[in-house]
Amino acid sequence: MTSEIGAQLDLASRVQREVDDFLTAQATILADVSADCAPIVRYLTGFLNGGKRLRAAFCYWAWRAAGGADGPGIVRASAALEFFQAAALIHDDVMDASETRRGAPAIHRRFAALHHEHGWRGDAGRFGESAAVLAGDLCLAWSDELYTDSGLNPLTLARGRTVFNSMRTQVMGGQYLDLLEQAIAGGRREGALERAHRVVRYKSAKYTVEHPLLLGARLAGAGDELLGRLSAYGLPLGEAFQLRDDILGVFGDPARTGKPAGDDLREGKRTVLIALALERAGGPRRAQADALLGAPALDDAGLDTLRGIIVDTGALGAVEGMIADRLERSLAALAAAPIDEASRSVLTGLARAATDRVS
């Protein structure tokens, strides 16, 4: 096992302990409200168990790269990003009507099953979605609480506050653009690819890599030169991460991704991969793709047809090229960053793990 993998595994376990301890404390607070609130914490505990912990890792290792010392405070502050990630995923699954997440029922489906199991009144699906919105809101609030109460010096926390706040606001803006694009894509073909890239940047890329890096570095008091290098490393890497995610959403193995194959096609997502395929498809193939994308009854044959269009137009190969190009630019920026070699080694490993993955 390489040293950088060992370092990341150690950090992931420390982040998990912080998450678990925080949820235990929140369970006590919710128990004062009512024992009926127990499923909220139970489902969120399962949802927040495991995962790649990439955002926490980028925050922590940027802190170390900027000269910050190891300690429980920065681990807790980094763990706050995991609650923000959970909020984003829970709400995203509601908006996309996703059935699963990480190989298990999505949070809104778990609450719907609870409603159905007890035979409660009303629509189980509607109950599940409403409860999931509340669970996501709790995670969003808890991310701020864990950050604020991380134990880091108030002046230190103040240095990172602008990044922390901007990150949360920009993700919501990017999520709205994603919703908007699905709603109006058929009537706005001009500039579709540019809009897809903008969604990638603001819905995912920045809060996955760049903002966690800048948060950790700012907390440690990094100067403008290092912040610029980390941004040049983080933004293209975040875009490459999401572009890989888009490919997995169409061609991934459900046993590895934890989501049904072709979910993005069934939902009619206008990802860069899809936008590029539509831009390149001509005549009948374009009409065929338009008719199938987002079709409620899209079957396996329809999925195979869309996958064929994506491959035949060269869109898949082009996106793979974008990933390779962005990874190269990211690593070049990291190589020029004025940081210690231990941090550089871990950040290099994280970059490769973020882009060369199957889930």
Tab-separated table of C-alpha atoms in Angstrom, residues 59-300:
chain	number	residue	atom	x	y	z
A	59	CYS	CA	-9.879	20.495	2.313
A	60	TYR	CA	-7.598	18.742	4.795
A	61	TRP	CA	-4.648	18.318	2.431
A	62	ALA	CA	-4.845	21.909	1.229
A	63	TRP	CA	-4.642	22.930	4.890
A	64	ARG	CA	-1.549	20.766	5.304
A	65	ALA	CA	-0.068	22.026	2.019
A	66	ALA	CA	-0.477	25.596	3.300
A	67	GLY	CA	1.448	24.789	6.474
A	68	GLY	CA	-1.432	23.891	8.788
A	69	ALA	CA	-0.722	21.314	11.496
A	70	ASP	CA	-2.707	18.118	11.872
A	71	GLY	CA	-5.381	18.184	14.565
A	72	PRO	CA	-9.007	17.377	15.317
A	73	GLY	CA	-10.216	20.887	14.438
A	74	ILE	CA	-9.332	20.704	10.751
A	75	VAL	CA	-10.710	17.164	10.535
A	76	ARG	CA	-14.047	18.381	11.924
A	77	ALA	CA	-14.098	21.404	9.619
A	78	SER	CA	-13.387	19.097	6.673
A	79	ALA	CA	-16.111	16.700	7.827
A	80	ALA	CA	-18.593	19.589	7.567
A	81	LEU	CA	-18.258	19.249	3.780
A	82	GLU	CA	-19.600	15.697	3.999
A	83	PHE	CA	-22.859	16.993	5.468
A	84	PHE	CA	-23.103	19.567	2.719
A	85	GLN	CA	-22.492	16.827	0.155
A	86	ALA	CA	-25.230	14.738	1.757
A	87	ALA	CA	-27.689	17.635	1.542
A	88	ALA	CA	-26.902	18.146	-2.140
A	89	LEU	CA	-27.285	14.446	-2.968
A	90	ILE	CA	-30.519	13.992	-1.027
A	91	HIS	CA	-32.160	16.971	-2.705
A	92	ASP	CA	-30.757	15.981	-6.103
A	93	ASP	CA	-32.284	12.512	-5.781
A	94	VAL	CA	-35.680	14.030	-5.008
A	95	MET	CA	-35.490	16.338	-8.038
A	96	ASP	CA	-34.344	13.511	-10.312
A	97	ALA	CA	-36.807	10.970	-8.850
A	98	SER	CA	-33.851	8.610	-8.378
A	99	GLU	CA	-34.630	5.238	-6.864
A	100	THR	CA	-31.193	4.405	-5.505
A	101	ARG	CA	-28.010	6.018	-4.274
A	102	ARG	CA	-24.801	4.085	-3.537
A	103	GLY	CA	-26.548	0.796	-4.150
A	104	ALA	CA	-29.305	1.434	-1.579
A	105	PRO	CA	-32.714	3.122	-1.698
A	106	ALA	CA	-32.486	6.902	-1.950
A	107	ILE	CA	-33.505	8.764	1.211
A	108	HIS	CA	-36.924	9.740	-0.161
A	109	ARG	CA	-37.578	6.107	-1.087
A	110	ARG	CA	-36.669	4.998	2.446
A	111	PHE	CA	-39.195	7.401	3.946
A	112	ALA	CA	-41.794	6.314	1.389
A	113	ALA	CA	-41.207	2.684	2.400
A	114	LEU	CA	-41.641	3.664	6.067
A	115	HIS	CA	-44.993	5.282	5.219
A	116	HIS	CA	-46.090	2.222	3.263
A	117	GLU	CA	-44.941	-0.206	5.960
A	118	HIS	CA	-47.075	1.475	8.619
A	119	GLY	CA	-50.071	2.031	6.369
A	120	TRP	CA	-50.227	5.753	7.075
A	121	ARG	CA	-52.692	8.050	5.365
A	122	GLY	CA	-51.919	9.969	2.189
A	123	ASP	CA	-49.485	9.335	-0.628
A	124	ALA	CA	-46.324	7.461	0.417
A	125	GLY	CA	-44.257	8.972	-2.382
A	126	ARG	CA	-45.212	12.514	-1.463
A	127	PHE	CA	-44.439	11.822	2.203
A	128	GLY	CA	-41.052	10.402	1.276
A	129	GLU	CA	-40.111	13.409	-0.822
A	130	SER	CA	-41.211	15.869	1.844
A	131	ALA	CA	-39.316	14.044	4.594
A	132	ALA	CA	-36.203	13.875	2.385
A	133	VAL	CA	-36.324	17.630	1.822
A	134	LEU	CA	-36.315	18.087	5.598
A	135	ALA	CA	-33.462	15.590	6.009
A	136	GLY	CA	-31.466	17.435	3.368
A	137	ASP	CA	-32.189	20.756	5.056
A	138	LEU	CA	-30.931	19.310	8.332
A	139	CYS	CA	-27.687	18.219	6.679
A	140	LEU	CA	-27.269	21.693	5.219
A	141	ALA	CA	-27.755	23.283	8.645
A	142	TRP	CA	-25.507	20.726	10.295
A	143	SER	CA	-22.689	21.445	7.836
A	144	ASP	CA	-22.574	25.017	9.109
A	145	GLU	CA	-22.875	23.919	12.730
A	146	LEU	CA	-19.999	21.441	12.463
A	147	TYR	CA	-17.826	23.998	10.684
A	148	THR	CA	-18.533	26.687	13.278
A	149	ASP	CA	-18.065	24.341	16.240
A	150	SER	CA	-15.060	22.502	14.800
A	151	GLY	CA	-12.751	23.823	17.495
A	152	LEU	CA	-10.634	25.918	15.162
A	153	ASN	CA	-9.863	29.446	16.299
A	154	PRO	CA	-12.666	31.916	15.407
A	155	LEU	CA	-10.194	34.052	13.440
A	156	THR	CA	-9.123	30.957	11.515
A	157	LEU	CA	-12.745	30.078	10.736
A	158	ALA	CA	-13.404	33.636	9.610
A	159	ARG	CA	-10.664	33.308	6.979
A	160	GLY	CA	-12.546	30.443	5.363
A	161	ARG	CA	-16.086	31.747	5.783
A	162	THR	CA	-16.318	33.531	2.422
A	163	VAL	CA	-15.340	30.364	0.551
A	164	PHE	CA	-17.688	28.231	2.653
A	165	ASN	CA	-20.608	30.567	1.983
A	166	SER	CA	-19.902	31.029	-1.734
A	167	MET	CA	-19.607	27.281	-2.213
A	168	ARG	CA	-23.090	26.626	-0.854
A	169	THR	CA	-24.707	29.427	-2.810
A	170	GLN	CA	-23.067	28.531	-6.115
A	171	VAL	CA	-24.071	24.871	-5.861
A	172	MET	CA	-27.709	25.908	-5.540
A	173	GLY	CA	-27.337	28.158	-8.573
A	174	GLY	CA	-25.762	25.328	-10.546
A	175	GLN	CA	-28.506	22.943	-9.480
A	176	TYR	CA	-31.120	25.406	-10.691
A	177	LEU	CA	-29.368	25.704	-14.055
A	178	ASP	CA	-29.477	21.910	-14.323
A	179	LEU	CA	-33.220	21.888	-13.675
A	180	LEU	CA	-33.737	24.758	-16.090
A	181	GLU	CA	-31.785	23.055	-18.871
A	182	GLN	CA	-33.907	19.924	-18.660
A	183	ALA	CA	-37.071	22.020	-18.767
A	184	ILE	CA	-36.170	24.160	-21.792
A	185	ALA	CA	-33.535	22.114	-23.646
A	186	GLY	CA	-35.827	21.285	-26.545
A	187	GLY	CA	-36.396	24.949	-27.300
A	188	ARG	CA	-32.845	26.255	-26.786
A	189	ARG	CA	-30.412	24.355	-28.941
A	190	GLU	CA	-28.070	27.296	-29.460
A	191	GLY	CA	-25.301	27.260	-26.875
A	192	ALA	CA	-26.370	23.947	-25.304
A	193	LEU	CA	-22.813	22.687	-24.946
A	194	GLU	CA	-21.614	25.896	-23.284
A	195	ARG	CA	-24.540	25.756	-20.860
A	196	ALA	CA	-23.749	22.120	-20.065
A	197	HIS	CA	-20.174	23.084	-19.220
A	198	ARG	CA	-21.488	25.850	-16.940
A	199	VAL	CA	-23.672	23.347	-15.083
A	200	VAL	CA	-20.648	21.068	-14.653
A	201	ARG	CA	-18.624	23.931	-13.208
A	202	TYR	CA	-21.141	25.328	-10.751
A	203	LYS	CA	-23.225	22.297	-9.814
A	204	SER	CA	-20.303	19.967	-9.210
A	205	ALA	CA	-16.737	20.929	-10.140
A	206	LYS	CA	-16.246	23.851	-7.815
A	207	TYR	CA	-17.727	22.307	-4.683
A	208	THR	CA	-16.158	18.915	-5.306
A	209	VAL	CA	-12.553	20.062	-5.578
A	210	GLU	CA	-11.800	23.779	-5.959
A	211	HIS	CA	-13.830	25.152	-3.057
A	212	PRO	CA	-12.701	22.483	-0.551
A	213	LEU	CA	-9.096	23.204	-1.540
A	214	LEU	CA	-9.510	26.956	-1.187
A	215	LEU	CA	-11.339	26.480	2.103
A	216	GLY	CA	-8.553	24.409	3.630
A	217	ALA	CA	-5.835	26.712	2.310
A	218	ARG	CA	-7.576	29.884	3.467
A	219	LEU	CA	-8.149	28.392	6.909
A	220	ALA	CA	-4.392	27.846	7.110
A	221	GLY	CA	-3.680	31.423	6.011
A	222	ALA	CA	-2.377	30.680	2.495
A	223	GLY	CA	-1.221	33.560	0.320
A	224	ASP	CA	-2.460	34.507	-3.116
A	225	GLU	CA	0.173	32.517	-5.014
A	226	LEU	CA	-0.733	29.209	-3.390
A	227	LEU	CA	-4.455	29.934	-3.628
A	228	GLY	CA	-4.044	30.570	-7.359
A	229	ARG	CA	-2.111	27.344	-7.881
A	230	LEU	CA	-4.662	25.322	-5.936
A	231	SER	CA	-7.493	26.861	-7.948
A	232	ALA	CA	-5.648	26.014	-11.187
A	233	TYR	CA	-5.278	22.455	-9.904
A	234	GLY	CA	-8.800	22.143	-8.502
A	235	LEU	CA	-11.129	23.584	-11.119
A	236	PRO	CA	-10.075	21.452	-14.110
A	237	LEU	CA	-9.888	18.421	-11.827
A	238	GLY	CA	-13.427	19.053	-10.576
A	239	GLU	CA	-14.644	19.320	-14.157
A	240	ALA	CA	-12.857	16.075	-15.060
A	241	PHE	CA	-14.476	14.400	-12.038
A	242	GLN	CA	-17.963	15.388	-13.183
A	243	LEU	CA	-17.294	14.480	-16.814
A	244	ARG	CA	-16.299	11.004	-15.610
A	245	ASP	CA	-19.491	10.916	-13.571
A	246	ASP	CA	-21.491	11.758	-16.700
A	247	ILE	CA	-19.921	8.845	-18.553
A	248	LEU	CA	-20.654	6.491	-15.664
A	249	GLY	CA	-24.247	7.718	-15.618
A	250	VAL	CA	-24.671	6.322	-19.146
A	251	PHE	CA	-22.177	3.482	-19.452
A	252	GLY	CA	-21.411	2.559	-15.824
A	253	ASP	CA	-21.931	-0.808	-14.185
A	254	PRO	CA	-24.844	-0.506	-11.702
A	255	ALA	CA	-23.105	-2.949	-9.357
A	256	ARG	CA	-20.256	-0.443	-9.050
A	257	THR	CA	-22.024	2.910	-9.423
A	258	GLY	CA	-24.901	2.051	-7.084
A	259	LYS	CA	-27.432	3.499	-9.545
A	260	PRO	CA	-29.369	1.927	-12.428
A	261	ALA	CA	-27.597	2.053	-15.774
A	262	GLY	CA	-28.766	4.865	-18.023
A	263	ASP	CA	-30.427	6.944	-15.310
A	264	ASP	CA	-29.168	10.172	-16.896
A	265	LEU	CA	-30.757	9.188	-20.206
A	266	ARG	CA	-34.097	8.328	-18.581
A	267	GLU	CA	-34.066	11.669	-16.755
A	268	GLY	CA	-33.173	13.564	-19.929
A	269	LYS	CA	-30.079	15.122	-18.368
A	270	ARG	CA	-28.348	17.589	-20.696
A	271	THR	CA	-24.807	16.712	-19.651
A	272	VAL	CA	-21.760	17.658	-21.703
A	273	LEU	CA	-21.745	14.091	-23.041
A	274	ILE	CA	-25.362	14.361	-24.195
A	275	ALA	CA	-25.063	17.927	-25.460
A	276	LEU	CA	-22.048	16.972	-27.556
A	277	ALA	CA	-23.806	13.930	-29.010
A	278	LEU	CA	-26.866	15.997	-29.924
A	279	GLU	CA	-24.701	18.700	-31.481
A	280	ARG	CA	-22.919	16.154	-33.651
A	281	ALA	CA	-25.901	13.969	-34.551
A	282	GLY	CA	-27.482	14.834	-37.854
A	283	GLY	CA	-30.994	14.601	-39.236
A	284	PRO	CA	-32.803	11.403	-38.266
A	285	ARG	CA	-30.310	10.479	-35.528
A	286	ARG	CA	-30.842	13.842	-33.840
A	287	ALA	CA	-34.616	13.463	-34.032
A	288	GLN	CA	-34.318	9.937	-32.649
A	289	ALA	CA	-32.212	11.111	-29.745
A	290	ASP	CA	-34.568	14.009	-28.978
A	291	ALA	CA	-37.520	11.616	-28.908
A	292	LEU	CA	-35.835	9.112	-26.593
A	293	LEU	CA	-34.078	11.384	-24.111
A	294	GLY	CA	-36.148	11.695	-20.958
A	295	ALA	CA	-38.932	9.467	-22.301
A	296	PRO	CA	-40.875	8.125	-19.276
A	297	ALA	CA	-41.053	4.609	-20.744
A	298	LEU	CA	-37.493	4.425	-22.045
A	299	ASP	CA	-36.631	0.715	-22.237
A	300	ASP	CA	-33.346	-1.151	-22.642
